[in-house]
Short mmCIF file of C-alpha atoms in Angstrom, two decimals:
data_model
loop_
_atom_site.label_atom_id
_atom_site.label_comp_id
_atom_site.label_asym_id
_atom_site.label_seq_id
_atom_site.Cartn_x
_atom_site.Cartn_y
_atom_site.Cartn_z
CA MET A 1011 32.22 59.59 191.02
CA GLU A 1012 29.77 56.72 190.24
CA VAL A 1013 27.78 57.00 186.89
CA LYS A 1014 24.52 54.89 186.94
CA LEU A 1015 22.82 53.98 183.69
CA TYR A 1016 19.22 53.11 182.96
CA GLY A 1017 17.06 51.85 180.11
CA ARG A 1018 18.46 51.56 176.55
CA LEU A 1019 21.71 53.24 177.73
CA THR A 1020 22.67 50.06 179.44
CA ASP A 1021 22.07 48.32 176.11
CA ILE A 1022 24.38 50.77 174.33
CA MET A 1023 27.10 50.94 176.98
CA GLY A 1024 27.08 47.21 177.89
CA ASN A 1025 26.87 47.53 181.53
CA ASN A 1026 24.93 49.25 184.15
CA GLY A 1027 27.59 51.61 185.84
CA LEU A 1028 30.76 53.58 185.37
CA ASN A 1029 33.37 55.06 187.50
CA PRO A 1030 35.18 57.60 185.24
CA GLU A 1031 38.10 59.60 186.64
CA GLY A 1032 39.36 62.95 185.94
CA ILE A 1033 35.88 64.38 184.90
CA GLU A 1034 35.25 67.74 186.43
CA ASN A 1035 31.67 68.69 185.00
CA THR A 1036 28.71 67.27 183.05
CA ASP A 1037 30.00 68.68 179.81
CA GLN A 1038 33.21 66.70 180.15
CA LEU A 1039 31.32 63.61 181.07
CA LYS A 1040 29.08 63.86 177.99
CA LYS A 1041 32.15 64.19 175.69
CA LYS A 1042 34.01 61.43 177.32
CA LEU A 1043 30.90 59.09 176.97
CA LEU A 1044 30.34 59.96 173.36
CA PHE A 1045 34.00 59.38 172.71
CA LEU A 1046 33.77 55.89 174.34
CA TYR A 1047 30.32 55.03 173.00
CA PRO A 1048 29.64 56.57 169.62
CA ASP A 1049 26.23 55.00 169.48
CA LEU A 1050 25.13 57.70 172.02
CA SER A 1051 25.20 60.36 169.27
CA GLY A 1052 21.56 61.61 168.73
CA ILE A 1053 20.20 59.82 171.76
CA ASP A 1054 18.45 62.30 174.23
CA TYR A 1055 18.98 61.68 177.99
CA ALA A 1056 18.78 63.65 181.09
CA ILE A 1057 21.43 63.90 183.74
CA ALA A 1058 20.87 63.83 187.40
CA VAL A 1059 23.45 64.61 189.92
CA ASN A 1060 22.78 63.32 193.45
CA ASN A 1061 19.20 62.77 192.56
CA GLN A 1062 18.78 66.37 191.12
CA ILE A 1063 18.18 66.89 187.44
CA VAL A 1064 20.72 69.29 185.97
CA ARG A 1065 20.08 71.18 182.69
CA GLU A 1066 23.29 73.04 182.24
CA ASN A 1067 26.94 72.22 182.85
CA HIS A 1068 27.33 71.26 186.42
CA PRO A 1069 30.52 70.75 188.49
CA LEU A 1070 31.17 67.24 189.56
CA LYS A 1071 33.03 65.91 192.75
CA LYS A 1072 34.68 62.70 193.48
CA ASN A 1073 31.68 61.27 195.53
CA ASP A 1074 28.84 62.37 193.42
CA VAL A 1075 26.42 59.90 191.85
CA VAL A 1076 25.56 60.79 188.43
CA SER A 1077 22.48 59.06 186.80
CA LEU A 1078 21.89 59.06 182.98
CA LEU A 1079 18.18 58.93 182.31
CA PRO A 1080 16.78 58.09 178.88
CA PRO A 1081 13.43 59.39 177.98
CA PHE A 1082 10.57 57.50 179.53
CA SER A 1083 6.80 57.49 179.63
CA GLY A 1084 4.37 56.28 182.11
CA GLY A 1085 0.87 55.13 182.19
#
């Protein structure tokens, strides 16, 4: 699985992508990321799996592309 980061999440995590192993769903991914990057605490972000926003716990497969999307505004 590939995890892509955007916006201020790249500042917090210090890179623009991750390849975590042994993660079976989005809840596990969020817990792992919070453990590795405590500064994520209190930051809202959406999760997209293969370009589809997921709002609840979602299973993840080896070849999935997960995007972490911070709030954004347009104009």
